[in-house]
XYZ file of C-alpha atoms in Angstrom:
625
model
C 35.480 96.268 141.166
C 32.576 95.068 142.451
C 35.584 91.933 143.874
C 38.303 94.258 144.531
C 36.697 96.427 146.624
C 35.071 93.089 149.058
C 38.950 91.798 148.301
C 40.082 95.188 150.682
C 37.418 95.573 152.470
C 37.520 92.028 153.465
C 41.705 92.849 154.617
C 41.704 95.984 155.716
C 38.334 93.489 158.368
C 40.922 91.559 159.439
C 43.965 94.002 160.035
C 41.317 96.414 161.806
C 40.674 93.073 163.938
C 44.366 92.493 164.854
C 45.007 95.994 166.041
C 41.827 96.200 168.330
C 43.426 93.222 169.304
C 47.148 94.593 170.105
C 45.086 97.911 171.837
C 42.705 95.281 174.044
C 46.295 93.395 174.373
C 47.726 96.860 176.174
C 44.919 97.810 178.258
C 44.685 95.023 179.580
C 48.086 94.984 180.768
C 48.158 98.546 182.195
C 50.242 98.186 185.335
C 52.221 94.887 184.477
C 55.579 94.786 184.589
C 57.534 94.584 182.489
C 55.434 94.789 179.797
C 56.310 97.384 177.473
C 53.444 98.820 174.918
C 52.814 96.707 171.643
C 52.545 97.999 168.013
C 50.921 96.681 164.455
C 51.739 99.006 162.006
C 49.409 96.900 158.170
C 51.574 96.501 154.943
C 51.149 96.907 151.062
C 50.021 93.883 148.981
C 48.765 93.527 146.206
C 48.869 94.959 142.216
C 49.531 98.560 142.969
C 50.390 98.597 146.809
C 46.344 98.690 146.697
C 45.911 95.732 149.313
C 46.327 95.424 153.400
C 48.149 93.584 155.581
C 48.493 92.680 158.818
C 52.349 93.286 159.934
C 54.247 92.433 162.593
C 53.258 93.036 166.871
C 56.421 95.269 167.661
C 57.306 96.932 171.444
C 57.084 100.755 171.081
C 60.775 100.461 172.552
C 63.769 103.467 173.377
C 66.693 101.968 173.501
C 68.675 105.027 174.787
C 65.920 105.388 176.521
C 65.835 102.066 177.953
C 69.667 101.786 178.540
C 68.896 105.438 181.083
C 66.695 103.738 182.807
C 68.866 100.575 183.827
C 72.225 102.812 184.524
C 69.842 104.998 187.014
C 68.506 101.922 188.755
C 71.863 100.163 189.551
C 72.412 104.145 190.230
C 69.231 103.868 192.764
C 70.011 100.655 194.465
C 74.033 101.206 195.428
C 72.747 104.362 196.904
C 69.959 103.667 198.934
C 71.729 100.049 199.902
C 73.716 103.313 200.778
C 71.571 105.104 202.557
C 70.420 102.053 204.963
C 73.073 100.623 205.982
C 75.036 104.517 206.800
C 71.518 105.350 208.393
C 71.731 102.160 211.062
C 75.536 102.626 211.965
C 74.451 105.993 212.374
C 71.895 104.740 215.179
C 74.364 102.343 217.006
C 75.742 105.491 218.743
C 72.325 106.785 219.190
C 71.005 110.313 218.955
C 73.750 113.153 220.105
C 72.731 115.007 223.793
C 70.427 111.016 224.546
C 72.416 110.336 228.481
C 72.491 107.049 226.552
C 74.172 107.674 223.504
C 78.081 107.206 223.482
C 78.684 110.697 223.720
C 76.014 111.373 227.146
C 77.395 108.009 228.009
C 80.640 109.662 228.171
C 79.932 113.207 228.833
C 78.311 111.122 232.356
C 82.055 109.104 232.474
C 83.709 112.264 233.013
C 81.016 114.115 235.225
C 81.144 110.878 237.883
C 85.101 111.817 237.749
C 84.169 115.776 238.530
C 82.206 114.516 241.021
C 85.053 112.343 242.732
C 87.794 114.926 242.640
C 85.280 117.023 244.242
C 84.409 114.901 246.280
C 87.647 112.160 247.051
C 85.668 110.487 250.704
C 82.626 109.505 249.643
C 81.833 106.084 248.554
C 78.532 106.369 246.643
C 81.190 108.928 244.491
C 83.836 106.203 242.999
C 80.673 103.600 242.565
C 79.434 106.082 240.299
C 82.250 106.548 238.467
C 82.695 102.677 238.405
C 79.634 102.708 236.983
C 79.727 105.308 234.736
C 82.704 103.832 233.282
C 81.202 99.954 233.172
C 77.977 101.588 231.385
C 80.311 103.131 229.254
C 83.211 100.717 228.393
C 78.732 98.720 227.503
C 78.230 101.420 225.213
C 81.433 101.335 223.222
C 80.644 96.876 222.839
C 77.476 97.209 221.620
C 77.967 99.674 218.999
C 80.936 97.535 217.593
C 79.232 94.591 218.012
C 76.577 96.294 215.661
C 79.346 97.499 213.424
C 80.028 93.625 212.692
C 76.179 92.778 212.616
C 75.634 94.741 209.809
C 78.918 92.762 207.898
C 77.851 89.859 209.011
C 74.630 90.759 207.437
C 76.277 92.453 204.178
C 78.452 88.911 204.013
C 74.827 86.960 203.580
C 73.715 89.483 201.318
C 76.123 89.684 199.114
C 75.626 85.667 198.713
C 71.935 86.708 198.325
C 72.142 88.512 195.889
C 75.349 85.895 194.481
C 72.467 83.448 194.019
C 70.305 85.703 192.686
C 72.239 86.859 189.936
C 73.673 83.719 188.513
C 69.495 82.970 188.433
C 68.442 86.014 185.635
C 72.191 85.089 183.604
C 70.299 82.029 182.695
C 66.685 83.031 182.646
C 68.395 85.385 180.253
C 70.976 82.232 178.843
C 67.353 80.414 177.722
C 65.804 83.519 176.404
C 68.573 83.853 173.896
C 67.720 80.916 173.048
C 64.602 80.930 172.335
C 64.371 83.815 170.629
C 67.036 83.496 168.022
C 64.386 80.626 166.998
C 61.628 83.228 167.034
C 60.230 84.453 163.679
C 60.546 87.462 164.381
C 57.042 87.604 162.825
C 55.320 84.750 165.436
C 52.803 86.348 167.672
C 54.528 85.229 170.945
C 58.058 86.706 170.215
C 57.776 90.325 171.829
C 56.747 88.538 174.978
C 59.848 86.748 175.472
C 61.168 90.392 174.819
C 60.313 91.721 177.968
C 60.559 88.245 179.560
C 64.881 89.096 179.103
C 64.598 92.824 179.581
C 62.841 92.876 183.070
C 65.701 90.180 183.869
C 67.892 92.275 182.315
C 66.241 95.455 184.682
C 66.586 92.842 187.856
C 69.938 92.068 186.955
C 71.081 95.581 186.361
C 69.990 96.322 190.315
C 71.792 93.925 191.608
C 75.618 95.151 189.090
C 76.045 97.530 186.722
C 75.933 96.636 183.360
C 76.575 96.904 179.824
C 73.606 95.394 177.829
C 74.300 94.702 174.078
C 70.957 93.860 171.460
C 72.175 90.991 168.523
C 70.966 90.724 165.457
C 68.378 88.029 166.276
C 67.290 89.770 169.604
C 69.584 88.231 171.760
C 72.295 89.621 174.187
C 75.124 89.820 175.391
C 76.107 90.915 179.274
C 79.225 92.409 180.188
C 79.745 94.078 183.835
C 80.156 98.823 184.120
C 83.742 97.495 183.440
C 83.855 95.185 181.154
C 84.124 91.564 182.409
C 81.549 89.745 180.242
C 79.143 87.659 181.970
C 76.786 86.421 179.711
C 77.202 85.341 175.375
C 74.432 84.017 173.244
C 73.953 80.460 175.264
C 77.258 81.078 177.459
C 76.365 82.431 180.416
C 79.107 83.041 183.633
C 78.297 81.000 187.003
C 78.596 83.598 189.662
C 80.186 82.493 193.230
C 80.292 83.766 196.674
C 82.703 82.491 199.404
C 80.742 83.209 202.194
C 82.444 83.742 205.416
C 79.283 83.257 207.360
C 79.792 85.504 210.928
C 82.381 88.066 211.071
C 84.593 89.604 213.721
C 86.932 92.886 213.783
C 89.739 90.487 212.333
C 87.535 89.625 209.203
C 89.460 91.831 207.103
C 89.842 91.676 202.891
C 92.389 91.206 201.223
C 93.377 90.464 197.697
C 95.714 87.539 198.726
C 92.117 84.807 199.107
C 94.188 82.462 201.043
C 94.450 86.015 203.879
C 91.425 87.241 202.992
C 88.358 86.513 206.269
C 85.394 87.587 204.012
C 83.642 86.379 201.268
C 84.303 86.948 197.127
C 82.536 86.779 194.050
C 84.275 84.610 191.014
C 82.484 84.502 187.985
C 83.505 81.019 186.139
C 83.176 81.205 181.794
C 81.783 78.393 180.272
C 85.956 78.201 178.999
C 86.621 77.038 182.988
C 88.092 80.787 183.353
C 88.119 82.488 186.735
C 87.667 86.395 186.862
C 87.160 87.485 190.850
C 84.354 90.688 190.441
C 86.062 92.016 193.477
C 89.733 91.685 193.640
C 89.911 93.334 189.930
C 87.057 96.223 190.896
C 84.521 94.628 188.052
C 81.679 95.489 190.368
C 80.665 99.051 190.661
C 77.102 99.885 190.942
C 74.158 98.636 191.924
C 73.510 96.903 195.727
C 76.454 94.184 194.685
C 78.591 97.826 195.069
C 77.448 98.912 197.801
C 77.470 96.161 200.228
C 81.386 95.534 199.202
C 81.933 99.330 200.182
C 80.477 99.087 202.950
C 81.732 96.068 204.203
C 85.260 95.951 203.282
C 85.968 99.996 203.451
C 83.071 102.063 205.565
C 82.524 99.192 208.230
C 85.782 98.786 209.506
C 86.199 101.448 209.202
C 83.750 102.181 212.062
C 85.417 99.966 213.607
C 88.980 101.101 213.887
C 86.920 104.323 215.506
C 86.052 102.339 218.478
C 89.007 100.998 218.293
C 91.052 103.664 218.435
C 88.825 106.062 220.948
C 88.818 101.826 223.406
C 92.083 102.063 223.006
C 92.417 106.373 223.857
C 89.828 105.442 226.438
C 92.348 103.254 228.336
C 95.543 104.468 227.547
C 94.835 107.881 228.898
C 94.545 106.621 231.814
C 97.474 104.222 233.432
C 100.177 105.718 230.301
C 102.084 109.427 230.418
C 103.064 111.714 227.171
C 106.210 111.211 226.660
C 107.582 114.466 224.343
C 110.905 114.756 222.948
C 112.527 118.026 223.639
C 116.450 119.663 222.308
C 119.097 119.453 225.156
C 119.789 121.792 227.579
C 123.703 121.693 226.062
C 122.083 122.858 222.893
C 123.508 120.067 221.360
C 121.921 120.714 217.767
C 119.347 118.651 215.946
C 118.905 116.479 219.109
C 115.957 115.328 221.199
C 115.990 114.082 224.837
C 112.644 111.920 225.722
C 112.373 109.405 228.724
C 111.575 106.405 227.132
C 111.049 104.644 230.680
C 108.678 102.108 231.770
C 107.903 101.078 227.758
C 106.068 98.667 227.248
C 105.193 96.363 224.395
C 102.819 98.331 222.023
C 104.101 101.667 223.353
C 105.032 102.793 219.957
C 107.578 105.779 219.729
C 107.158 108.000 216.947
C 110.647 110.354 214.895
C 108.823 113.279 212.450
C 112.147 113.728 210.713
C 112.296 115.897 207.091
C 115.009 113.982 204.219
C 114.907 115.821 201.296
C 111.721 118.434 202.422
C 109.621 115.438 202.414
C 108.167 115.266 206.084
C 107.825 111.349 207.229
C 107.505 109.477 210.710
C 109.199 106.475 211.234
C 107.013 104.547 214.382
C 109.357 102.301 216.330
C 107.234 99.586 217.671
C 108.338 97.671 220.499
C 108.078 93.528 221.552
C 109.272 91.288 224.318
C 109.764 88.489 222.396
C 110.996 88.072 218.861
C 109.975 91.514 216.781
C 107.926 90.444 213.795
C 109.014 91.214 210.143
C 106.755 94.017 209.772
C 104.070 95.878 211.144
C 101.581 97.130 209.275
C 101.210 100.831 209.711
C 97.308 100.821 208.485
C 97.601 99.648 213.126
C 99.317 102.020 213.687
C 98.720 106.316 214.438
C 99.882 107.230 210.650
C 99.439 104.300 207.838
C 101.913 106.055 205.790
C 104.248 105.467 208.204
C 107.517 103.302 207.994
C 107.084 101.068 211.165
C 110.376 100.066 212.311
C 109.663 96.383 214.931
C 112.030 96.627 217.939
C 113.385 93.913 221.068
C 113.571 95.755 224.240
C 116.370 95.524 226.454
C 115.873 93.188 229.054
C 113.107 91.007 228.057
C 115.216 87.824 226.605
C 118.423 86.027 226.049
C 119.994 88.445 223.275
C 118.214 91.079 224.062
C 119.782 94.779 224.473
C 120.565 96.051 227.981
C 119.244 99.405 227.512
C 117.130 101.676 226.131
C 119.666 104.189 224.063
C 120.875 100.634 222.217
C 117.494 98.947 221.173
C 117.258 101.968 219.329
C 120.330 102.875 218.213
C 120.033 98.711 216.486
C 116.631 99.480 214.855
C 117.298 102.506 213.410
C 120.819 101.379 212.727
C 122.901 104.448 210.212
C 121.736 108.309 210.588
C 121.127 108.296 213.948
C 123.007 108.140 216.858
C 121.495 106.979 220.190
C 123.119 107.543 223.662
C 121.617 107.790 227.294
C 120.021 110.553 228.599
C 119.440 112.170 231.990
C 116.399 111.282 233.082
C 114.817 107.360 233.347
C 116.661 104.156 232.980
C 114.840 104.458 230.001
C 115.848 108.673 228.661
C 117.733 108.368 225.808
C 119.009 111.142 223.331
C 118.249 110.935 219.966
C 120.331 112.537 217.254
C 120.422 112.072 213.392
C 123.968 112.221 211.774
C 122.328 111.267 208.711
C 120.606 113.797 205.246
C 117.147 113.234 207.703
C 116.841 116.367 211.005
C 115.171 115.299 212.832
C 111.904 116.745 214.273
C 109.981 115.561 216.834
C 109.439 112.340 218.860
C 106.388 111.828 221.055
C 105.265 107.889 223.105
C 102.573 107.182 224.988
C 104.007 105.886 228.267
C 102.153 102.991 230.046
C 103.038 103.395 233.571
C 100.856 100.529 235.334
C 102.952 96.835 234.946
C 99.974 94.618 234.317
C 95.579 95.401 235.395
C 96.294 94.537 239.267
C 98.738 97.350 239.639
C 96.001 99.700 241.144
C 98.230 100.529 244.192
C 101.536 102.719 242.887
C 101.766 106.337 243.589
C 101.696 107.987 239.759
C 97.760 108.885 238.704
C 97.460 106.663 236.613
C 95.863 103.148 236.965
C 94.342 100.619 234.329
C 90.055 101.408 234.500
C 89.402 99.174 231.491
C 90.809 96.797 230.730
C 90.926 94.015 228.035
C 88.745 91.218 227.976
C 87.138 88.705 230.509
C 91.193 87.451 231.167
C 91.617 92.512 232.077
C 94.794 92.166 230.407
C 96.634 95.073 230.528
C 95.866 97.586 227.531
C 98.891 98.891 225.678
C 98.766 98.211 222.349
C 101.047 95.688 221.774
C 101.246 92.852 218.804
C 102.345 90.014 220.298
C 100.447 87.682 218.747
C 98.744 89.839 216.766
C 96.818 93.252 216.530
C 95.954 93.612 219.738
C 93.865 96.946 219.146
C 91.831 94.944 216.168
C 89.044 94.419 218.012
C 89.644 96.269 220.774
C 85.772 98.432 221.586
C 83.774 94.706 221.731
C 86.077 93.347 224.802
C 86.493 96.197 226.798
C 85.047 96.401 230.024
C 86.138 97.538 234.041
C 88.991 96.369 235.659
C 88.104 94.020 238.297
C 90.898 95.569 240.478
C 89.820 98.793 240.002
C 85.745 97.529 240.430
C 86.527 95.896 243.992
C 88.334 98.041 245.398
C 87.154 101.636 243.880
C 89.286 103.519 246.908
C 91.964 103.138 244.217
C 90.920 105.361 242.059
C 91.572 108.149 245.325
C 94.430 106.612 247.391
C 97.713 106.635 245.152
C 99.295 106.323 248.226
C 101.560 102.677 248.956
C 98.451 101.547 250.870
C 95.882 101.924 248.785
C 94.137 103.709 251.240
C 91.782 106.744 250.974
C 93.124 109.575 251.829
C 90.670 112.237 250.686
C 93.141 112.989 247.924
C 91.810 113.941 244.615
C 94.582 114.317 242.440
C 94.046 111.600 240.818
C 90.355 111.825 239.834
C 91.231 114.947 238.929
C 94.256 113.602 236.913
C 91.412 111.523 235.122
C 89.407 113.814 234.479
C 92.023 115.874 232.943
C 93.472 113.105 230.877
C 89.563 112.428 228.739
C 89.572 116.400 228.980
C 91.820 118.884 227.894
C 95.035 116.225 226.978
C 96.124 115.878 223.643
C 96.355 112.242 222.282
C 96.806 111.034 218.751
C 94.616 108.931 216.635
C 94.905 107.277 213.823
C 94.662 108.826 210.786
C 93.087 105.375 209.181
C 89.858 106.231 211.380
C 89.890 109.414 209.348
C 88.620 111.310 211.246
C 91.126 113.896 210.693
C 91.540 113.448 207.584
C 93.362 109.413 205.824
C 96.607 111.764 205.331
C 97.916 112.329 208.351
C 97.061 110.952 211.970
C 94.437 113.803 214.025
C 95.774 115.168 217.382
C 92.740 115.534 220.045
C 92.047 114.915 224.110
C 89.050 111.363 224.289
C 86.221 113.879 224.537
C 86.980 116.059 221.101
C 87.611 112.420 219.470
C 83.745 111.225 221.012
C 82.571 114.421 219.306
C 84.276 113.945 216.014
C 83.306 110.079 215.625
C 79.495 111.416 215.902
C 79.918 114.153 213.732
C 81.531 112.305 211.477
C 78.524 109.261 211.140
C 76.182 112.097 211.999
C 76.983 114.183 208.129
C 78.351 110.515 205.780
C 74.753 108.694 207.126
C 73.097 112.210 206.701
C 75.077 112.564 202.825
C 74.245 108.865 201.679
C 69.811 109.759 202.851
C 70.776 112.817 200.322
C 72.428 111.140 198.051
C 69.818 108.834 197.700
C 67.279 111.165 196.967
C 69.115 112.790 194.591
C 69.828 108.958 192.823
C 65.773 108.309 193.455
C 64.638 111.612 191.400
C 67.153 110.605 188.374
C 65.133 107.126 188.656
C 61.784 108.793 188.508
C 62.840 110.817 185.599
C 64.061 107.387 183.328
C 61.275 105.597 185.168
C 58.659 108.791 182.894
C 60.761 108.658 179.833
C 61.468 104.932 179.289
C 57.293 104.874 180.062
C 56.218 107.788 178.216
C 57.423 105.666 174.271
C 57.301 102.581 176.521
C 54.192 102.263 178.672
C 50.861 102.099 177.988
C 48.785 104.893 178.451
C 45.133 104.288 178.608
C 43.892 107.891 177.045
C 45.965 106.606 174.093
C 45.110 104.233 173.739
C 41.193 104.391 173.851
C 41.744 106.663 171.578
C 42.503 104.394 168.768
C 40.192 102.267 170.290
C 37.647 104.757 168.821
C 39.658 105.549 165.915
C 40.021 101.407 165.249
C 36.107 100.988 165.327
C 35.872 104.091 163.655
C 38.353 102.351 160.895
C 36.056 98.707 161.389
C 32.944 100.293 160.749
C 34.022 101.956 157.604
C 35.443 98.725 156.213
C 31.913 97.181 157.068
C 29.953 99.425 154.667
C 32.737 98.505 151.968
C 32.048 95.706 152.028
C 27.894 95.875 152.271
C 28.260 98.072 149.534
C 30.465 95.534 147.724
C 27.699 93.036 148.680
C 24.667 94.624 147.398
C 26.676 95.346 144.133
C 26.529 92.334 143.294
C 23.422 91.364 144.200
C 22.142 93.352 142.195
C 24.710 92.170 138.767
C 23.910 88.988 140.260
C 19.573 90.185 139.363
C 20.639 90.974 136.233
């Protein structure tokens, strides 16, 4: 019996000493990122299970809490990235109401027109209009440049994140190999498992993943959509085709040959390739947010600024043409004066066919029309776009506007000359579609130097350093795309500020307030059509508003989006904190709990030592008999 007691006490001391070592390791790693609390549960041995031995050191892991933590980590990385960029985007427009903000610069420009209308003979008032116009153009261009800078930053960030994801997948592949070769009883195994989970947590911040732990301790990793990234020791290789600095024309396309931005391709060990962006494989994490911002949010912000710049320029140089019912009582027809229609001055016909209302956009060209014009680059992204060649614009061109429109529309419509200018036409629906409305914005000046006409319109804002007249043309590409970055004040007007009030043939000042008042009204009260692609009035239909109202709409939409993104990020941060707390409650190290365990183990060590002492004394006594 004395020998049994001696053996049991000795084994108990060894086990207790091992447990104290585990507790000490836990205490030493309080605050260590990725460290999971260790436990050691003794096992019984010997005849009748009377003995005790050290078991395997295991981690106190809660798989469900860990899965939730990874999910919330992905969500938090997504909302944080969205909120950060949304906030920077909102800041590009300035603080609403400030004189240097977008709305402040626009209001300053319209006030300068009011002042000039009140005192048209004032040279100072004319110069103030030119200066205010220049400041407004610069503000719009700076905001648009800022949008593209954000997109370029996201492009660089995606390249960096792709490299980080590759590194983590490589680490996981190596850890899989080591874990599958390491016995579960090996004391180094928990450290390898910590490293594995830490790598998975890092990967989950980049993208949403599903990680499955296999019996040998290795993991397989898939994206949230099911694309395999890691299978045992076989990791996919991620590559990013960075395009560097992005421009307004650099847009995403699922056709690699047409895309102006980089995409993420996963190459499997077998050589297969998966475009993770085209397939929608990445749905959360910082990479998903970066893709959404680069390809959707910021291009729409650019479109808003382009539409604003275009509206600003054309409100001052165009007249609104609206279809009216014929005075002779002809049914199902509309008369519209398109005299002076230039390339890019789209004619919109609203028709109803079978109870469905839709828009036909007739897009004029001076050269050979392209096969198609993207509807998203017009006022209505859902419209049917029909290119047509303007009359008299080259050999074989139609002789009249009526002939040009008739050729473009084909059957179902009759187009004839109407009373009015040379371009006045009557459009009659002869098929199943009923013609409800017709409209166009017709440029009234022939060139950027046409500033001395007898009409109120003037090309105050022009396109680029070459001072090209802005008409919305698609000759050689969309003139609208990137216009916000190119908008500037017409040098011809800046060099002859008297043209702001002089609408006579001589271009000299007559003290006439007609032109500045007309320009003011064109910006503040005259409704214009703005594209559904801008997202101001909704994504399904164009919006009708004045330029002034559109400015306020842009600022309001971006401010609301930034606030909503910030609120969502704050909510997600709370969810992440909750998940971290849940995980820490079962897998983290608590000093109080470990110190309590240490005291209990010290007491157990003392008890075993006493038993050992008693057994020794008993053996000594027996030996002396």
